[in-house]
Amino acid sequence: ETLVGTREWWIGERPYGVAEARLHSGTVIAQLAGVESREAALALKGAEVAVPREALPPVAEGHYYLADLVGLEVLNQQG
């Protein structure tokens, strides 16, 4: 859902403007600026998408984005 609300996605080393995005059966369907053919769109299918940090909505207290947890020390109840 977070992806649907952002206007720019990074795929690989390149930013793409998002002309339109929506959820359909749990999958994000999008029209990206500069992706003009079906073949170009299929080449991006399954790619990892990133968004600028400032484009993410704030999370509720006690919740975190996965990127916020990378590098933290993990302790269990035994220490």
Short mmCIF file of C-alpha atoms in Angstrom, two decimals:
data_model
loop_
_atom_site.label_atom_id
_atom_site.label_comp_id
_atom_site.label_asym_id
_atom_site.label_seq_id
_atom_site.Cartn_x
_atom_site.Cartn_y
_atom_site.Cartn_z
CA GLU A 1 0.00 0.00 0.00
CA THR A 2 2.86 2.38 0.73
CA LEU A 3 4.07 2.14 -2.87
CA VAL A 4 0.68 3.13 -4.24
CA GLY A 5 0.81 6.47 -2.44
CA THR A 6 4.28 7.55 -3.63
CA ARG A 7 5.03 9.49 -6.81
CA GLU A 8 8.59 8.26 -7.42
CA TRP A 9 10.03 4.75 -7.34
CA TRP A 10 13.62 3.63 -7.71
CA ILE A 11 14.14 0.42 -9.64
CA GLY A 12 17.78 -0.55 -9.75
CA GLU A 13 19.85 2.60 -10.26
CA ARG A 14 17.05 4.57 -11.94
CA PRO A 15 14.19 6.70 -10.63
CA TYR A 16 10.77 6.38 -12.28
CA GLY A 17 7.89 8.80 -11.98
CA VAL A 18 4.65 7.02 -11.08
CA ALA A 19 1.83 8.13 -13.38
CA GLU A 20 -0.68 5.75 -11.79
CA ALA A 21 -0.57 2.91 -9.25
CA ARG A 22 -3.22 0.69 -7.67
CA LEU A 23 -3.59 -2.59 -5.82
CA HIS A 24 -5.20 -5.50 -7.64
CA SER A 25 -5.58 -8.84 -5.84
CA GLY A 26 -2.61 -8.09 -3.60
CA THR A 27 -0.35 -7.00 -6.47
CA VAL A 28 0.67 -3.44 -7.33
CA ILE A 29 -0.20 -2.44 -10.90
CA ALA A 30 1.53 0.74 -12.06
CA GLN A 31 2.14 2.95 -15.06
CA LEU A 32 5.65 4.42 -14.89
CA ALA A 33 6.92 7.45 -16.78
CA GLY A 34 9.23 6.40 -19.60
CA VAL A 35 7.95 2.82 -19.73
CA GLU A 36 6.03 2.98 -22.99
CA SER A 37 5.76 -0.62 -24.19
CA ARG A 38 4.54 -3.92 -22.83
CA GLU A 39 8.03 -5.37 -23.35
CA ALA A 40 9.63 -2.58 -21.30
CA ALA A 41 7.08 -3.13 -18.53
CA LEU A 42 7.61 -6.90 -18.51
CA ALA A 43 11.37 -6.33 -18.17
CA LEU A 44 10.66 -4.67 -14.80
CA LYS A 45 8.26 -7.36 -13.55
CA GLY A 46 9.36 -8.70 -10.17
CA ALA A 47 12.05 -6.05 -9.69
CA GLU A 48 12.79 -4.69 -6.23
CA VAL A 49 11.31 -1.22 -5.80
CA ALA A 50 12.59 1.42 -3.39
CA VAL A 51 11.12 4.77 -2.42
CA PRO A 52 12.79 7.82 -0.86
CA ARG A 53 12.64 7.70 2.93
CA GLU A 54 10.85 11.05 3.09
CA ALA A 55 8.03 9.59 0.96
CA LEU A 56 7.17 6.97 3.59
CA PRO A 57 4.30 7.67 5.96
CA PRO A 58 5.10 7.82 9.68
CA VAL A 59 4.64 4.57 11.58
CA ALA A 60 2.69 4.14 14.81
CA GLU A 61 4.53 4.13 18.12
CA GLY A 62 6.21 0.77 18.68
CA HIS A 63 6.23 -0.03 14.95
CA TYR A 64 9.26 0.23 12.67
CA TYR A 65 10.26 -0.05 9.04
CA LEU A 66 12.55 -3.01 8.42
CA ALA A 67 15.32 -0.65 7.30
CA ASP A 68 15.25 0.90 10.79
CA LEU A 69 16.14 -2.46 12.34
CA VAL A 70 19.18 -3.29 10.21
CA GLY A 71 22.33 -3.21 12.31
CA LEU A 72 20.61 -3.18 15.70
CA GLU A 73 21.69 -5.55 18.45
CA VAL A 74 19.16 -8.30 19.15
CA LEU A 75 18.58 -9.57 22.68
CA ASN A 76 16.32 -12.32 23.91
CA GLN A 77 14.85 -12.72 27.39
CA GLN A 78 18.01 -14.48 28.55
CA GLY A 79 20.13 -11.51 27.47
#
